[in-house]
């Protein structure tokens, strides 16, 4: 597989990931029962980690096999990936240990889930815009 193909697969996976993140916003809006929310959150986190790992793996393979080097944008991508994984793991642990039977706690956790999802979407969207601008030659990093 050529480097261009690997980068195309990476780009497709990033778009799939962004779509998944947007769909994840609806979890706290649609799920009304604490047990269902815990289960949905767990499934969401597992899929999140699977897609994020695929994105990172394909990107790193492209970097190493294509001798693309560690440019500033590549380093930023790795940092964003690490931050997102950290946030997602912390969010999952918070949902897992929270007493969701308490209605006020349940509301707070659902609100946190929604806010974290929005932050994650913004992180990925900013990274996509940054890479588009780099590809068009508008910025050089």
Coordinates of N, CA and C in Angstrom, one line a residue:
X1 N 0.9 -1.2 0.0 CA 0.0 0.0 0.0 C 0.9 1.2 0.0
X2 N 0.6 2.2 -0.8 CA 1.3 3.4 -0.9 C 1.0 4.4 0.2
X3 N 1.9 5.3 0.4 CA 1.7 6.3 1.5 C 0.4 7.1 1.2
X4 N 0.2 7.4 -0.1 CA -1.0 8.2 -0.4 C -2.3 7.4 0.0
X5 N -2.3 6.1 -0.3 CA -3.4 5.3 0.1 C -3.6 5.2 1.6
X6 N -2.5 5.1 2.3 CA -2.6 5.0 3.8 C -3.1 6.3 4.3
X7 N -2.7 7.4 3.8 CA -3.2 8.7 4.2 C -4.7 8.9 3.9
X8 N -5.1 8.3 2.7 CA -6.5 8.4 2.4 C -7.3 7.6 3.4
X9 N -6.8 6.4 3.7 CA -7.5 5.6 4.7 C -7.6 6.3 6.1
X10 N -6.5 6.9 6.4 CA -6.4 7.7 7.7 C -7.5 8.8 7.6
X11 N -7.6 9.5 6.5 CA -8.5 10.6 6.4 C -10.0 10.0 6.5
X12 N -10.3 8.9 5.9 CA -11.6 8.3 5.9 C -11.9 7.9 7.4
X13 N -11.0 7.3 8.0 CA -11.2 6.9 9.4 C -11.4 8.1 10.3
X14 N -10.7 9.2 10.1 CA -11.0 10.4 10.9 C -12.4 10.9 10.7
X15 N -12.9 10.9 9.4 CA -14.2 11.3 9.2 C -15.3 10.4 9.8
X16 N -15.0 9.1 9.8 CA -15.9 8.1 10.5 C -15.9 8.4 12.0
X17 N -14.7 8.7 12.5 CA -14.6 9.0 13.9 C -15.3 10.3 14.3
X18 N -15.2 11.3 13.4 CA -16.0 12.5 13.7 C -17.5 12.3 13.6
X19 N -17.9 11.5 12.7 CA -19.3 11.1 12.6 C -19.8 10.3 13.8
X20 N -18.9 9.4 14.3 CA -19.3 8.7 15.5 C -19.4 9.6 16.7
X21 N -18.5 10.6 16.8 CA -18.5 11.6 17.9 C -19.8 12.4 17.9
X22 N -20.2 12.8 16.7 CA -21.4 13.6 16.6 C -22.6 12.7 17.0
X23 N -22.6 11.5 16.6 CA -23.7 10.6 16.9 C -23.8 10.4 18.4
X24 N -22.6 10.4 19.1 CA -22.5 10.2 20.5 C -23.2 11.3 21.3
X25 N -23.4 12.4 20.7 CA -24.0 13.5 21.4 C -25.5 13.1 21.8
X26 N -26.0 12.2 21.0 CA -27.4 11.8 21.3 C -27.6 10.9 22.4
X27 N -26.5 10.2 22.9 CA -26.7 9.3 24.0 C -27.3 9.9 25.2
X28 N -26.7 11.0 25.7 CA -27.3 11.6 26.9 C -28.7 12.2 26.7
X29 N -29.0 12.6 25.4 CA -30.3 13.2 25.1 C -31.4 12.1 25.0
X30 N -31.0 10.9 24.6 CA -32.0 9.9 24.3 C -32.2 8.9 25.4
X31 N -31.2 8.6 26.2 CA -31.3 7.6 27.2 C -31.8 8.2 28.5
X32 N -32.9 7.6 29.0 CA -33.5 8.2 30.2 C -33.3 7.4 31.5
X33 N -32.8 6.2 31.4 CA -32.7 5.3 32.5 C -31.2 5.2 32.9
X34 N -30.8 5.2 34.2 CA -29.4 5.1 34.6 C -28.7 3.9 34.1
X35 N -29.4 2.7 34.2 CA -28.7 1.5 33.8 C -28.5 1.5 32.3
X36 N -29.4 2.0 31.5 CA -29.2 2.1 30.1 C -28.1 3.1 29.7
X37 N -28.0 4.1 30.5 CA -27.0 5.1 30.2 C -25.6 4.5 30.5
X38 N -25.5 3.8 31.6 CA -24.2 3.2 31.9 C -23.8 2.2 30.8
X39 N -24.7 1.4 30.3 CA -24.4 0.4 29.3 C -24.1 1.1 28.0
X40 N -24.8 2.1 27.6 CA -24.6 2.9 26.4 C -23.2 3.6 26.4
X41 N -22.9 4.1 27.6 CA -21.6 4.8 27.8 C -20.5 3.8 27.6
X42 N -20.6 2.6 28.2 CA -19.6 1.6 28.1 C -19.4 1.2 26.6
X43 N -20.5 1.0 25.9 CA -20.4 0.6 24.5 C -19.7 1.7 23.7
X44 N -20.2 2.9 24.0 CA -19.6 4.1 23.3 C -18.1 4.2 23.5
X45 N -17.7 4.0 24.7 CA -16.3 4.1 25.0 C -15.5 3.1 24.3
X46 N -16.0 1.9 24.3 CA -15.2 0.8 23.6 C -15.1 1.1 22.1
X47 N -16.2 1.5 21.5 CA -16.2 1.9 20.0 C -15.3 3.1 19.8
X48 N -15.4 4.1 20.7 CA -14.5 5.3 20.6 C -13.0 4.8 20.6
X49 N -12.6 4.0 21.6 CA -11.2 3.6 21.7 C -10.8 2.7 20.4
X50 N -11.7 1.9 19.9 CA -11.4 1.1 18.7 C -11.1 2.0 17.5
X51 N -12.0 3.0 17.3 CA -11.9 3.8 16.1 C -10.7 4.8 16.3
X52 N -10.5 5.3 17.5 CA -9.4 6.2 17.7 C -8.0 5.5 17.6
X53 N -8.0 4.2 18.0 CA -6.8 3.4 17.8 C -6.5 3.1 16.4
X54 N -7.6 2.8 15.6 CA -7.4 2.6 14.2 C -6.8 3.9 13.5
X55 N -7.4 5.0 13.8 CA -6.9 6.3 13.3 C -5.4 6.5 13.6
X56 N -5.1 6.3 14.8 CA -3.7 6.5 15.2 C -2.8 5.4 14.6
X57 N -3.2 4.2 14.5 CA -2.4 3.1 13.9 C -2.1 3.4 12.5
X58 N -3.1 3.7 11.7 CA -2.9 3.9 10.3 C -2.1 5.2 10.1
X59 N -2.3 6.2 10.9 CA -1.5 7.4 10.8 C 0.0 7.2 11.1
X60 N 0.3 6.4 12.1 CA 1.7 6.1 12.5 C 2.3 5.2 11.5
X61 N 1.6 4.3 10.9 CA 2.2 3.4 9.9 C 2.5 4.3 8.7
X62 N 1.7 5.2 8.3 CA 2.0 6.1 7.2 C 3.2 7.0 7.5
X63 N 3.3 7.4 8.7 CA 4.5 8.3 9.1 C 5.8 7.5 8.9
X64 N 5.8 6.2 9.4 CA 7.0 5.4 9.4 C 7.3 4.8 8.1
X65 N 6.3 4.3 7.4 CA 6.6 3.7 6.1 C 6.8 4.7 5.0
X66 N 6.2 5.8 5.1 CA 6.4 6.9 4.1 C 7.5 7.9 4.4
X67 N 8.2 7.6 5.5 CA 9.3 8.6 5.9 C 8.8 10.0 5.9
X68 N 7.6 10.2 6.5 CA 7.0 11.5 6.5 C 7.6 12.4 7.6
X69 N 8.3 11.8 8.5 CA 8.9 12.6 9.6 C 7.9 13.1 10.6
X70 N 8.5 13.6 11.7 CA 7.7 14.1 12.8 C 7.5 15.6 12.7
X71 N 6.6 16.0 11.8 CA 6.3 17.4 11.6 C 5.5 17.9 12.8
X72 N 5.4 19.2 12.9 CA 4.6 19.8 14.0 C 3.2 19.3 14.0
X73 N 2.6 19.2 12.8 CA 1.2 18.7 12.7 C 1.1 17.2 13.2
X74 N 2.0 16.4 12.9 CA 2.0 15.0 13.3 C 2.1 15.0 14.8
X75 N 3.0 15.8 15.4 CA 3.1 15.8 16.9 C 1.8 16.3 17.5
X76 N 1.2 17.3 16.9 CA -0.1 17.8 17.4 C -1.2 16.7 17.4
X77 N -1.2 16.0 16.3 CA -2.2 14.9 16.1 C -2.0 13.8 17.2
X78 N -0.7 13.5 17.5 CA -0.5 12.5 18.6 C -0.9 13.0 19.9
X79 N -0.6 14.3 20.2 CA -1.0 14.9 21.5 C -2.5 14.9 21.6
X80 N -3.2 15.3 20.5 CA -4.7 15.4 20.5 C -5.3 14.0 20.7
X81 N -4.7 13.0 20.1 CA -5.1 11.6 20.3 C -5.0 11.2 21.8
X82 N -3.8 11.5 22.3 CA -3.6 11.1 23.7 C -4.5 11.8 24.7
X83 N -4.8 13.1 24.4 CA -5.7 13.9 25.3 C -7.1 13.3 25.2
X84 N -7.5 13.0 23.9 CA -8.9 12.5 23.8 C -9.0 11.1 24.4
X85 N -8.0 10.3 24.3 CA -8.1 9.0 25.0 C -8.2 9.2 26.5
X86 N -7.4 10.1 27.0 CA -7.4 10.3 28.5 C -8.7 10.8 28.9
X87 N -9.3 11.8 28.2 CA -10.6 12.3 28.5 C -11.7 11.3 28.5
X88 N -11.6 10.4 27.5 CA -12.6 9.4 27.3 C -12.5 8.3 28.4
X89 N -11.3 8.0 28.8 CA -11.2 7.0 29.9 C -11.7 7.6 31.2
X90 N -11.3 8.9 31.5 CA -11.8 9.5 32.7 C -13.3 9.7 32.7
X91 N -13.9 10.0 31.6 CA -15.4 10.1 31.4 C -16.0 8.7 31.7
X92 N -15.5 7.7 31.2 CA -16.0 6.3 31.4 C -15.9 6.0 32.9
X93 N -14.8 6.2 33.5 CA -14.7 5.9 34.9 C -15.7 6.7 35.8
X94 N -15.9 8.0 35.4 CA -16.8 8.8 36.1 C -18.2 8.2 36.0
X95 N -18.6 7.8 34.8 CA -20.0 7.2 34.6 C -20.1 5.9 35.4
X96 N -19.0 5.1 35.3 CA -19.0 3.8 36.0 C -19.2 3.9 37.5
X97 N -18.5 4.8 38.1 CA -18.5 4.9 39.6 C -19.6 5.8 40.1
X98 N -20.3 6.6 39.3 CA -21.3 7.5 39.8 C -22.5 6.8 40.2
X99 N -23.2 7.3 41.2 CA -24.5 6.8 41.6 C -25.6 7.4 40.8
X100 N -25.8 6.8 39.7 CA -26.8 7.3 38.7 C -28.2 7.2 39.1
X101 N -28.4 6.4 40.2 CA -29.8 6.3 40.7 C -30.3 7.6 41.4
X102 N -29.3 8.4 41.8 CA -29.6 9.8 42.3 C -29.9 10.7 41.1
X103 N -31.1 11.2 41.0 CA -31.5 12.0 39.9 C -30.6 13.2 39.6
X104 N -30.2 13.9 40.6 CA -29.3 15.0 40.4 C -27.9 14.6 39.8
X105 N -27.4 13.5 40.4 CA -26.1 13.0 39.9 C -26.2 12.6 38.4
X106 N -27.3 11.9 38.1 CA -27.6 11.5 36.8 C -27.6 12.7 35.8
X107 N -28.3 13.8 36.2 CA -28.3 15.0 35.3 C -27.0 15.5 35.1
X108 N -26.2 15.6 36.2 CA -24.8 16.2 36.1 C -23.9 15.3 35.2
X109 N -24.0 14.0 35.3 CA -23.2 13.1 34.5 C -23.6 13.2 33.1
X110 N -24.9 13.3 32.8 CA -25.3 13.4 31.4 C -24.9 14.7 30.8
X111 N -24.9 15.8 31.6 CA -24.4 17.1 31.2 C -22.9 17.1 30.9
X112 N -22.2 16.4 31.7 CA -20.7 16.3 31.6 C -20.4 15.5 30.3
X113 N -21.2 14.4 30.1 CA -21.0 13.5 28.9 C -21.2 14.4 27.7
X114 N -22.2 15.2 27.6 CA -22.5 16.0 26.5 C -21.4 17.1 26.3
X115 N -21.0 17.7 27.3 CA -19.9 18.8 27.2 C -18.6 18.1 26.7
X116 N -18.3 17.0 27.3 CA -17.0 16.3 26.9 C -17.1 15.9 25.4
X117 N -18.3 15.4 25.0 CA -18.5 15.1 23.6 C -18.3 16.3 22.6
X118 N -18.8 17.4 23.0 CA -18.6 18.6 22.2 C -17.1 19.0 22.2
X119 N -16.4 18.9 23.3 CA -15.0 19.2 23.3 C -14.2 18.3 22.4
X120 N -14.6 17.0 22.4 CA -13.9 16.0 21.6 C -14.2 16.3 20.1
X121 N -15.4 16.7 19.8 CA -15.7 17.0 18.4 C -14.9 18.2 17.9
X122 N -14.8 19.2 18.8 CA -14.1 20.4 18.4 C -12.6 20.1 18.2
X123 N -12.0 19.2 19.1 CA -10.6 18.8 18.9 C -10.4 18.2 17.6
X124 N -11.2 17.3 17.2 CA -11.1 16.6 15.9 C -11.3 17.6 14.7
X125 N -12.3 18.4 14.9 CA -12.7 19.3 13.8 C -11.5 20.3 13.6
X126 N -10.9 20.8 14.7 CA -9.8 21.8 14.6 C -8.6 21.1 13.9
X127 N -8.4 19.8 14.2 CA -7.3 19.1 13.6 C -7.6 18.9 12.1
X128 N -8.8 18.6 11.7 CA -9.1 18.4 10.3 C -8.9 19.7 9.6
X129 N -9.4 20.8 10.1 CA -9.2 22.1 9.5 C -7.8 22.4 9.3
X130 N -7.0 22.2 10.4 CA -5.5 22.4 10.4 C -4.9 21.7 9.2
X131 N -5.3 20.4 9.1 CA -4.6 19.6 8.0 C -5.1 20.0 6.6
X132 N -6.3 20.4 6.5 CA -6.8 20.9 5.2 C -6.1 22.2 4.8
X133 N -5.9 23.1 5.8 CA -5.1 24.3 5.5 C -3.7 24.0 5.2
X134 N -3.1 23.0 5.8 CA -1.7 22.6 5.5 C -1.7 22.1 4.1
X135 N -2.6 21.2 3.7 CA -2.6 20.6 2.4 C -2.8 21.6 1.3
X136 N -3.6 22.7 1.6 CA -3.8 23.7 0.6 C -2.7 24.7 0.5
X137 N -1.7 24.6 1.5 CA -0.6 25.5 1.5 C -0.9 26.8 2.2
X138 N -2.0 26.9 2.9 CA -2.3 28.2 3.5 C -1.4 28.4 4.8
X139 N -1.1 27.3 5.4 CA -0.2 27.3 6.6 C 0.9 26.3 6.4
X140 N 2.1 26.6 7.0 CA 3.2 25.7 6.9 C 3.7 25.4 8.3
X141 N 3.4 24.1 8.7 CA 3.8 23.7 10.0 C 4.7 22.5 9.9

